[in-house]
PDB file of C-alpha atoms in Angstrom:
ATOM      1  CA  UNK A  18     -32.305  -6.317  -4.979  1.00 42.00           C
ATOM      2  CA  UNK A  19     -34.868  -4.470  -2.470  1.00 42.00           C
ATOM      3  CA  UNK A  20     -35.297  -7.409  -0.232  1.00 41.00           C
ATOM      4  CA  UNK A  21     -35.194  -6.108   3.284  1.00 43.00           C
ATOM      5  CA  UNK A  22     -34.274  -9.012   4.994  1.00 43.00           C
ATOM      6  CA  UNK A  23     -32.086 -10.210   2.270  1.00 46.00           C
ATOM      7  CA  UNK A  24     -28.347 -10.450   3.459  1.00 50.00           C
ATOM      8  CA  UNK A  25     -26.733 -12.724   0.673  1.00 59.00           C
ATOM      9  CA  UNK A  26     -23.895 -11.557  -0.789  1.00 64.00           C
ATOM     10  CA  UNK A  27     -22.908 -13.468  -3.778  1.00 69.00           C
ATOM     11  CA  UNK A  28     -20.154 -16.045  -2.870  1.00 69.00           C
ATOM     12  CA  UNK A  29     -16.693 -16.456  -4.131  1.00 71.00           C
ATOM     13  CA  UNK A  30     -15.071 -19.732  -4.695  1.00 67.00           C
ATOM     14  CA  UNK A  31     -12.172 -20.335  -2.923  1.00 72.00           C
ATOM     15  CA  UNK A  32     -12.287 -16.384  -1.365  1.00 81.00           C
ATOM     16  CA  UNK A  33     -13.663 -15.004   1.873  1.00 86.00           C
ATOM     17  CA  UNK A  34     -17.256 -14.162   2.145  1.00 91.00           C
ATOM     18  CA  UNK A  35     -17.714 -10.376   1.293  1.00 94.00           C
ATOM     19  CA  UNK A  36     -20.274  -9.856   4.503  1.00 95.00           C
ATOM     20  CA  UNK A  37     -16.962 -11.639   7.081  1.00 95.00           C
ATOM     21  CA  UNK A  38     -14.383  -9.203   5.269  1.00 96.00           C
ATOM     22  CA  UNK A  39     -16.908  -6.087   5.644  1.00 96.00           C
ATOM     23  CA  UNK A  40     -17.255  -6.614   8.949  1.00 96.00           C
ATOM     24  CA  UNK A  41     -13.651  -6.619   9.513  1.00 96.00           C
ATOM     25  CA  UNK A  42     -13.006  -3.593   7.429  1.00 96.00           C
ATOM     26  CA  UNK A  43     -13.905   0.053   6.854  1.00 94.00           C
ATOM     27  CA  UNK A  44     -15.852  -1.312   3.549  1.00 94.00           C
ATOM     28  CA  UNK A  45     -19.577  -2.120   3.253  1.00 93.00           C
ATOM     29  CA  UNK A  46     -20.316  -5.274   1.872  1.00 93.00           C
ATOM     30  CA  UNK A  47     -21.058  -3.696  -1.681  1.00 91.00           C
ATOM     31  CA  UNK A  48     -17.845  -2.122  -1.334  1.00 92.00           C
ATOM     32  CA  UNK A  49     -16.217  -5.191  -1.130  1.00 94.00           C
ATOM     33  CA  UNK A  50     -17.682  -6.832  -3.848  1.00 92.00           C
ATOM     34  CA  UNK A  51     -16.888  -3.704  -6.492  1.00 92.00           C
ATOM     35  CA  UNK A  52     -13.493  -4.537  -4.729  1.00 94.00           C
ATOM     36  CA  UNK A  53     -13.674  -8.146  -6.125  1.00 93.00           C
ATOM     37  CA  UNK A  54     -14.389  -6.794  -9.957  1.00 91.00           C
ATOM     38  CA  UNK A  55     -10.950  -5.171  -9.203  1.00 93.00           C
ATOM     39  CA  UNK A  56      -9.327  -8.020  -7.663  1.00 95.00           C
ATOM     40  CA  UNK A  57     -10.507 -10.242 -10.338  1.00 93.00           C
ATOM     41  CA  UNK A  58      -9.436  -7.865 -13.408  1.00 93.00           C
ATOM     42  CA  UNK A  59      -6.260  -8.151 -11.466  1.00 95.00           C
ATOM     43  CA  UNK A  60      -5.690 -11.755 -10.649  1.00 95.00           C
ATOM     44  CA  UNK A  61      -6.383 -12.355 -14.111  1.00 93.00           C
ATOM     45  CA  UNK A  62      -4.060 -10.522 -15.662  1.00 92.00           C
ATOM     46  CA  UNK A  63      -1.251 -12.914 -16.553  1.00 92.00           C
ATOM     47  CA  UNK A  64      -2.454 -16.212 -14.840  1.00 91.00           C
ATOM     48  CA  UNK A  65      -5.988 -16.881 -14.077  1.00 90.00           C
ATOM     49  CA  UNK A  66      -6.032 -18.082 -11.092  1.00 91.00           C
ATOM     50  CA  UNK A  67      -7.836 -16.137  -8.621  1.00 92.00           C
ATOM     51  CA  UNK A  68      -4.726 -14.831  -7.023  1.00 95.00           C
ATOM     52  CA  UNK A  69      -2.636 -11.947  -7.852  1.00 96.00           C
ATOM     53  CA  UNK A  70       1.132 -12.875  -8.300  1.00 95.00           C
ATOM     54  CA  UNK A  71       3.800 -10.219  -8.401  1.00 95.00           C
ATOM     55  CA  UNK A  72       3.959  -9.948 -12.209  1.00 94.00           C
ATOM     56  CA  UNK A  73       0.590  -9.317 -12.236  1.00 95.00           C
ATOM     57  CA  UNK A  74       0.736  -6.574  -9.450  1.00 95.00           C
ATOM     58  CA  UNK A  75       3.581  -4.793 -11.225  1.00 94.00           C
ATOM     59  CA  UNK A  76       1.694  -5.307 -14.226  1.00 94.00           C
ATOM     60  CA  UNK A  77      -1.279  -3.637 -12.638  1.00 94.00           C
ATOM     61  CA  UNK A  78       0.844  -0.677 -11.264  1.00 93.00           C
ATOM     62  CA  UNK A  79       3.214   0.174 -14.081  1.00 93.00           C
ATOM     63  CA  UNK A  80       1.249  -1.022 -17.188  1.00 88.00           C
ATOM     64  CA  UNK A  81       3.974  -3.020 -17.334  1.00 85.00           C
ATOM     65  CA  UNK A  82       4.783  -6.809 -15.947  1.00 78.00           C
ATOM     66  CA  UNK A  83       8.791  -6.621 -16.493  1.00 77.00           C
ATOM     67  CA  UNK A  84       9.314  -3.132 -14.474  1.00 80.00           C
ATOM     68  CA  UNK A  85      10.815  -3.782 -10.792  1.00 83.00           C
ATOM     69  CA  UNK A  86      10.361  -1.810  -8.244  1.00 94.00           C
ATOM     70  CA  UNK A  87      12.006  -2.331  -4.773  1.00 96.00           C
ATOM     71  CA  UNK A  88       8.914  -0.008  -3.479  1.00 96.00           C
ATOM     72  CA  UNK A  89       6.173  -2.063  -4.977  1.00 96.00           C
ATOM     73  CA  UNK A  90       8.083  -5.012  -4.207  1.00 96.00           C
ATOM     74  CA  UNK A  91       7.653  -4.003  -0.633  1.00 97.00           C
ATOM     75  CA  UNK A  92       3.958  -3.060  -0.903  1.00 97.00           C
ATOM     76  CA  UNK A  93       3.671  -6.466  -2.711  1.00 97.00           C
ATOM     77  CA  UNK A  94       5.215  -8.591   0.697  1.00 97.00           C
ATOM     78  CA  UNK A  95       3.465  -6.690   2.949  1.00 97.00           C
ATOM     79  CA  UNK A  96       0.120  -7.908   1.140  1.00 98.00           C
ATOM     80  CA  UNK A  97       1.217 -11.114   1.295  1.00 97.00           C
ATOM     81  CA  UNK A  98       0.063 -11.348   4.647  1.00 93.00           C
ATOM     82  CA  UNK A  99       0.148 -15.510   4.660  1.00 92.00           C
ATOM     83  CA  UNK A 100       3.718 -15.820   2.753  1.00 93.00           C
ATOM     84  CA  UNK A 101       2.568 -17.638  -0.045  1.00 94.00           C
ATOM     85  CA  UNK A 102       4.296 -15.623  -2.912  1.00 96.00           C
ATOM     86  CA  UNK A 103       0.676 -14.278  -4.161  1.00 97.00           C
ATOM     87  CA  UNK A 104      -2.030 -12.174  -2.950  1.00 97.00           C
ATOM     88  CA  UNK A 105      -5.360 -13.514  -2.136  1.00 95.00           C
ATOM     89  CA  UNK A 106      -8.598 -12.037  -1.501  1.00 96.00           C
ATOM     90  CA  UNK A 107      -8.966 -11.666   1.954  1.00 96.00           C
ATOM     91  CA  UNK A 108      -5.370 -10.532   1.970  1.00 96.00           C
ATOM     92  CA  UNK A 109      -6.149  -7.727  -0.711  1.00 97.00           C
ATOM     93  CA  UNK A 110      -9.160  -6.444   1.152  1.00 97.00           C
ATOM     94  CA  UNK A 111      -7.513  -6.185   4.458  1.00 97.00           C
ATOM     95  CA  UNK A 112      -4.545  -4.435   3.134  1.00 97.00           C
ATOM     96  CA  UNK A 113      -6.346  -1.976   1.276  1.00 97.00           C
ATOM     97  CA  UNK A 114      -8.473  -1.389   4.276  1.00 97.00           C
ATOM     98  CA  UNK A 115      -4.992   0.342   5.826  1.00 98.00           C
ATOM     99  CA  UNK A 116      -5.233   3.395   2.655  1.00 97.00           C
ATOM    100  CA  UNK A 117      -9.314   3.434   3.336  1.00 96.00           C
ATOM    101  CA  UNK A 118      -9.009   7.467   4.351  1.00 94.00           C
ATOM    102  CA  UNK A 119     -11.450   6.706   7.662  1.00 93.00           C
ATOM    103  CA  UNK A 120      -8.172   4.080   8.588  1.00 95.00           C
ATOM    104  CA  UNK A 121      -6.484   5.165  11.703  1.00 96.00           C
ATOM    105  CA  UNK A 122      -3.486   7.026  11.991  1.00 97.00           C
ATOM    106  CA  UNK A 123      -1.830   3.980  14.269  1.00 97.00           C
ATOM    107  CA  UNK A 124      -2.738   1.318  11.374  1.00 97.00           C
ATOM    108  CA  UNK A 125      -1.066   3.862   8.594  1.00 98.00           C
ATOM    109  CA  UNK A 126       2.227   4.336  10.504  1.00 98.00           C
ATOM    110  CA  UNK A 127       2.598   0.606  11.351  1.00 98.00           C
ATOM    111  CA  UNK A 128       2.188   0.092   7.786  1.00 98.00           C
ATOM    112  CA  UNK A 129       4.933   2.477   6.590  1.00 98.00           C
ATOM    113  CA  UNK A 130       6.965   1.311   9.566  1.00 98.00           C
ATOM    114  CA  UNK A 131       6.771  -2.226   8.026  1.00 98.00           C
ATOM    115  CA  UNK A 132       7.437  -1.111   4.440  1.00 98.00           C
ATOM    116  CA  UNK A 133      10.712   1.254   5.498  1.00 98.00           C
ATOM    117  CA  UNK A 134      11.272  -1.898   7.998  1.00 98.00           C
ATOM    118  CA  UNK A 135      12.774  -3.851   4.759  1.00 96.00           C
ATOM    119  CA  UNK A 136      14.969  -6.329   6.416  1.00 96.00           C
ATOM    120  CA  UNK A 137      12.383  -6.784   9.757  1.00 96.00           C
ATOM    121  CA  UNK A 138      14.421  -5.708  12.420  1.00 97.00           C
ATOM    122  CA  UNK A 139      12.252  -3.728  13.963  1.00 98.00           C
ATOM    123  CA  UNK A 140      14.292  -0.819  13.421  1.00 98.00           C
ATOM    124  CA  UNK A 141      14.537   1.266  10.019  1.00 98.00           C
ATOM    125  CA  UNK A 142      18.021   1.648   9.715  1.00 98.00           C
ATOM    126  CA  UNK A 143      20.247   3.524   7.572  1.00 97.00           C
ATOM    127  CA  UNK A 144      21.768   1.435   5.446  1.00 97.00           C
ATOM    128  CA  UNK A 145      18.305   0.695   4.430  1.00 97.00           C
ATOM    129  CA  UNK A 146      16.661   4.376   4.159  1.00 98.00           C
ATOM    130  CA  UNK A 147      20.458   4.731   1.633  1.00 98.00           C
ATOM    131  CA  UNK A 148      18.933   1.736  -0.442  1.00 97.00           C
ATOM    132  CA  UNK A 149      15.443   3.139  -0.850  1.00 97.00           C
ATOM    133  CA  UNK A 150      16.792   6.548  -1.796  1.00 96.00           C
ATOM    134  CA  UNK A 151      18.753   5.006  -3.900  1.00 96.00           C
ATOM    135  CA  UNK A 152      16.652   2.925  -5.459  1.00 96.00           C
ATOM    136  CA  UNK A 153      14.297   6.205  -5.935  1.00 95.00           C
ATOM    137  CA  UNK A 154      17.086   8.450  -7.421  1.00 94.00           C
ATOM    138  CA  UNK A 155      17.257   5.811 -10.231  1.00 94.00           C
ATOM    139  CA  UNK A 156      13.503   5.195 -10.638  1.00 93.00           C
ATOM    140  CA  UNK A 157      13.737   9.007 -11.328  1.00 91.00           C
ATOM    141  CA  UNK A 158      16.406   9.258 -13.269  1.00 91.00           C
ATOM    142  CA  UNK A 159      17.218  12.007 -10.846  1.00 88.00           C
ATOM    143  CA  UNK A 160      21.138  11.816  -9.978  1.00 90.00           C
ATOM    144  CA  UNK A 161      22.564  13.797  -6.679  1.00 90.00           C
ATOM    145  CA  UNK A 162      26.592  13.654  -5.910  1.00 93.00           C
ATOM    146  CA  UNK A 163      27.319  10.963  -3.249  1.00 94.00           C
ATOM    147  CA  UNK A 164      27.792  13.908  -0.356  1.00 94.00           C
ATOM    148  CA  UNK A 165      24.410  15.342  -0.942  1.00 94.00           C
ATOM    149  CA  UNK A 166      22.962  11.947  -0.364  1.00 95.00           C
ATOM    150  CA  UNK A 167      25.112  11.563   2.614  1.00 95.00           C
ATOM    151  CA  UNK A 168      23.581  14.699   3.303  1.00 95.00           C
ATOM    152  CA  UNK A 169      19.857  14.078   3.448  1.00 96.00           C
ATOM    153  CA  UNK A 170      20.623  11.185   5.617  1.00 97.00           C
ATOM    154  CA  UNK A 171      22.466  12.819   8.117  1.00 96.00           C
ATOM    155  CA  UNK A 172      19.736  15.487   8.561  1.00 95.00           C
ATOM    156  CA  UNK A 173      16.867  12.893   8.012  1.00 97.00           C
ATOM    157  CA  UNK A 174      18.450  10.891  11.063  1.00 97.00           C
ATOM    158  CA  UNK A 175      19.247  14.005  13.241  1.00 96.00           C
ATOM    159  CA  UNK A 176      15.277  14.439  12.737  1.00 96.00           C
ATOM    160  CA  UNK A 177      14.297  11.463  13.304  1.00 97.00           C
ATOM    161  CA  UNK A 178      16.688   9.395  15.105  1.00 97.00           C
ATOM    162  CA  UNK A 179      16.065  11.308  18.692  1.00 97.00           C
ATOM    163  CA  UNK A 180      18.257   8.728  20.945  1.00 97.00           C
ATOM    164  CA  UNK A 181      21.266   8.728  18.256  1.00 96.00           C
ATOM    165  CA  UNK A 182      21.577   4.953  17.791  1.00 97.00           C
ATOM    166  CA  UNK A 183      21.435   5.202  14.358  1.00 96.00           C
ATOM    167  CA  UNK A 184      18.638   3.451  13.677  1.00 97.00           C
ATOM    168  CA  UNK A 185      14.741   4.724  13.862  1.00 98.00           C
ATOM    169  CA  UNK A 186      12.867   2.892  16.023  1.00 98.00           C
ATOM    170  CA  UNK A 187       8.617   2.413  16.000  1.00 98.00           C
ATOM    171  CA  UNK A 188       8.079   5.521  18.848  1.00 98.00           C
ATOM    172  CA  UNK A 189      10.327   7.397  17.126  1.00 98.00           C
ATOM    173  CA  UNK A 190       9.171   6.643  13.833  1.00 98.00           C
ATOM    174  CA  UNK A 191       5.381   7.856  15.298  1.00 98.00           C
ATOM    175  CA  UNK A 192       6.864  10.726  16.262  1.00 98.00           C
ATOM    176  CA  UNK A 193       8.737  11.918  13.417  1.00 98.00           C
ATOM    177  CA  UNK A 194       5.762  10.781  10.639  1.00 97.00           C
ATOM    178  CA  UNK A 195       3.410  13.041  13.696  1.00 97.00           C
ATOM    179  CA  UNK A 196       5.864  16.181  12.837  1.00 96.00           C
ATOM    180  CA  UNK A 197       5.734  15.167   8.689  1.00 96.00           C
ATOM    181  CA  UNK A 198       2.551  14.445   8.016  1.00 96.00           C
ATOM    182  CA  UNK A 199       2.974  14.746   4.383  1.00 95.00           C
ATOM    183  CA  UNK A 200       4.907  11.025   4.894  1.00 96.00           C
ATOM    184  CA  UNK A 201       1.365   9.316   5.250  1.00 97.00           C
ATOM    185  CA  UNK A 202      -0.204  10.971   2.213  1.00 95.00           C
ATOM    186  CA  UNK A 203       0.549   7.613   0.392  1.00 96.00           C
ATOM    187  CA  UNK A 204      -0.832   5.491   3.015  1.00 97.00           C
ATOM    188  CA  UNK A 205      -4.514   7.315   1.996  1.00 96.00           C
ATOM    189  CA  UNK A 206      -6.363   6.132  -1.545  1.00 94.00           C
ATOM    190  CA  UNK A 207      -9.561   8.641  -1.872  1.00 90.00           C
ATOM    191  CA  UNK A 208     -10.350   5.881  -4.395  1.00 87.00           C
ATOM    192  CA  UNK A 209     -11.285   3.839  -1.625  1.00 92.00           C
ATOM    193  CA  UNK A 210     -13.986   6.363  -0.499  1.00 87.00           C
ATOM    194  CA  UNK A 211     -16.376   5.559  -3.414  1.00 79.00           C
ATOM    195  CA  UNK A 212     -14.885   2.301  -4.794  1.00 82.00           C
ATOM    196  CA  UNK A 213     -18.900   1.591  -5.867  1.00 78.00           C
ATOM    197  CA  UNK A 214     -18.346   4.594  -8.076  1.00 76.00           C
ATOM    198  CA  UNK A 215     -14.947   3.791  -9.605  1.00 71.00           C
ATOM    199  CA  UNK A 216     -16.122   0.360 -10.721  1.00 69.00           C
ATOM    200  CA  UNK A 217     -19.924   1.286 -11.586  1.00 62.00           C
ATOM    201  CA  UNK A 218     -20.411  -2.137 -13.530  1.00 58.00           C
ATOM    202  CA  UNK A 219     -20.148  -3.921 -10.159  1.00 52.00           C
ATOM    203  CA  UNK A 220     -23.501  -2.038  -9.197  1.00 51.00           C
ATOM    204  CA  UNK A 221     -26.014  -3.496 -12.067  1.00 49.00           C
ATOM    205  CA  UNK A 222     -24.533  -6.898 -10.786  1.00 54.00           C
ATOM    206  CA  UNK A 223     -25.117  -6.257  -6.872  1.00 53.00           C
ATOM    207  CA  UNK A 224     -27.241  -9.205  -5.069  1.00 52.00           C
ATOM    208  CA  UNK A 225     -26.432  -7.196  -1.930  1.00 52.00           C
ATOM    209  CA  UNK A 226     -29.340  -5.290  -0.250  1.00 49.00           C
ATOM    210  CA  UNK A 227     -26.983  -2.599   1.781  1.00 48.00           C
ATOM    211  CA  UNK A 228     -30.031  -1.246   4.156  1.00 44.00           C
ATOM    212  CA  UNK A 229     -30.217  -4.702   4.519  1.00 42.00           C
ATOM    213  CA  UNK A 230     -26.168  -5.325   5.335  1.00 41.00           C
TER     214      UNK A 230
ATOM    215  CA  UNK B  21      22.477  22.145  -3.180  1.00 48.00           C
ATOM    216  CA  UNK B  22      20.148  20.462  -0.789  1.00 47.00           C
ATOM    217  CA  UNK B  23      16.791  21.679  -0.339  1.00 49.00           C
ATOM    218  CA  UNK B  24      16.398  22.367   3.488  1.00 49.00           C
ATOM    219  CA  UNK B  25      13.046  20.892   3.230  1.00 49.00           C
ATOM    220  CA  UNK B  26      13.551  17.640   2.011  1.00 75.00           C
ATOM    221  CA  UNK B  27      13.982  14.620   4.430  1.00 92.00           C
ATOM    222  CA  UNK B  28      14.801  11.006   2.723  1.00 97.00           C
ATOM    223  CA  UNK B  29      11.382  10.118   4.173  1.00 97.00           C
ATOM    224  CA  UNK B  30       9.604  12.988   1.658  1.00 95.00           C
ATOM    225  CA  UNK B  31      11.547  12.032  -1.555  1.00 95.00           C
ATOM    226  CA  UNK B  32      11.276   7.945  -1.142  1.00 96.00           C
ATOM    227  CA  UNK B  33       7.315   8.858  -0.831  1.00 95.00           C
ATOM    228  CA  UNK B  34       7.263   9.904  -3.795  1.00 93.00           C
ATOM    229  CA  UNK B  35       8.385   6.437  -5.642  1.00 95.00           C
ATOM    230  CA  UNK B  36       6.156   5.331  -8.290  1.00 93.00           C
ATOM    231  CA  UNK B  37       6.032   1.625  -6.427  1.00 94.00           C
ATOM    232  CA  UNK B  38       4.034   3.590  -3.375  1.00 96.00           C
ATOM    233  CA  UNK B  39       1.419   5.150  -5.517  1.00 94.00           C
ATOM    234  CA  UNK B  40      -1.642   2.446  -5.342  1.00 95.00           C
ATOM    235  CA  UNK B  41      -3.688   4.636  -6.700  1.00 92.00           C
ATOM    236  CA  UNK B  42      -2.376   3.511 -10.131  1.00 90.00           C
ATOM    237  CA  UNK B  43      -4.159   0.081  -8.973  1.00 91.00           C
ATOM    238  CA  UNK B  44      -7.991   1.866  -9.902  1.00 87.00           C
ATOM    239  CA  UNK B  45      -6.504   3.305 -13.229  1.00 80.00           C
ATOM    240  CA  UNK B  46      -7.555   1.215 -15.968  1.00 68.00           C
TER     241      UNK B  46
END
C-alpha cells in the first residue's frame, strides 16, 4: 500500500478484474474487492466453486438452504444476468450496484419492474401481483378472506393501472412507484454505502492504492 | 377490514425474499 502510481488490484481467477467492474459501477475499486470477501463467503457456502448457486443464495438470505422463496427466487434470476443457473462475479457486482443508494431512480424501477415482471411480458399483470401476495400472505403466516384480497387488487389496479387494461405497464409502473415511494425502499442497501466498513478484514488485505484508483 | 393505505405493491415489499440486506448479516 502507499504507492502512488500503483493501480493493481489483486486478480481473481476466473472473475472480472475489480478496477473494469469499478469503473462500471457506483463502487471504488476497494469497494469491490471487500465485495469479493462477501461473494466468496457466499459462493462457498455449499459448493466451492466460485459461483453462488441458488441454495447457496437462499442459504445466505434465510440462514437456511431448504427455505423457498418465490421473492428471492426472483431476486436470484434477475442476478443471473447470463442464464447460467448461478451467479458469478461480475454478475453479483453489477446487480448490487442497482441497491448502491447513489443508483438512479430509472435503474431501481426497471429493476422492480423486472422482478414484479415474473412471467416477462412486459406487463405486470394481475394474475401475477395475486401470486406474489399470495405467496407473501403465507411467508407471513398472515391469512386475509379471499374478498379482502380481491380487494387490495382492485384498488392497487385502480391506482396503478391508469388506461384500465388490466395489466401495469413500465410508464405506468414509473408513475405509480413516483406517487409510492416507499415501493423502492427495498431497491436501496445503506450497506452498500460503506461495504469497506462492513467487511473490515478485507482492508488489512487491500493491494489497492485508492488515491491511486 | 382493509387498511385504506395498503396497496399489494406495499405488503409484497415487505417479503423476507426482497430484504438483501440479510446478504451482509453474518
Amino acid at each position: 500500500m502507499g504507492c502512488l502510481h500503483s493501480t493493481a488490484a489483486r486478480e481473481y481467477p476466473g472473475h472480472e478484474n475489480p478496477v473494469k467492474l469499478a469503473s462500471e459501477t457506483a463502487f471504488s475499486v476497494s469497494e469491490v474487492e471487500a465485495l469479493y470477501e462477501l461473494f466468496k463467503s457466499i459462493s462457498c457456502s455449499v459448493v466451492d466453486d466460485g459461483l453462488i448457486n441458488k441454495e447457496e443464495f437462499q442459504l445466505a438470505l434465510f440462514k437456511n438452504r431448504k427455505k423457498e422463496n418465490l421473492f428471492a427466487n426472483r431476486i436470484f434470476d434477475l442476478f443471473d444476468v447470463k442464464r447460467k443457473g448461478v451467479i458469478d462475479f461480475g454478475d453479483f457486482v453489477r446487480s448490487l450496484n442497482v441497491f448502491h443508494p447513489n443508483a438512479s431512480l430509472e435503474e431501481k424501477t426497471d429493476f422492480t419492474f423486472r422482478l414484479y415482471d415474473m412471467d416477462c411480458t412486459g406487463y405486470i399483470e394481475r394474475q401475477e401481483v395475486k401470486q406474489m401476495l399470495i405467496a407473501l400472505l403465507c411467508e407471513s403466516e398472515m391469512k386475509l378472506a379471499d374478498d379482502t384480497i380481491e380487494v387490495i387488487l382492485d384498488q392497487t389496479f385502480e391506482d396503478a393501472d391508469v388506461d384500465g387494461d388490466g395489466k401495469i405497464g413500465k410508464t405506468e409502473w414509473s408513475d405509480f412507484v413516483i406517487k409510492n415511494p416507499s415501493l423502492l425502499k427495498i431497491m436501496t442497501l445503506p450497506y452498500l454505502r460503506d461495504i469497506t466498513t462492513t467487511f473490515p478484514s478485507f482492508v488489512f488485505n487491500s493491494e489497492v492504492d485508492e488515491i491511486a484508483t | 377490514k382493509t387498511p385504506v393505505t395498503m396497496n399489494a405493491f406495499e405488503l409484497i415489499s415487505t417479503s423476507q425474499g426482497l430484504n438483501l440486506g440479510s446478504l451482509f448479516e453474518k
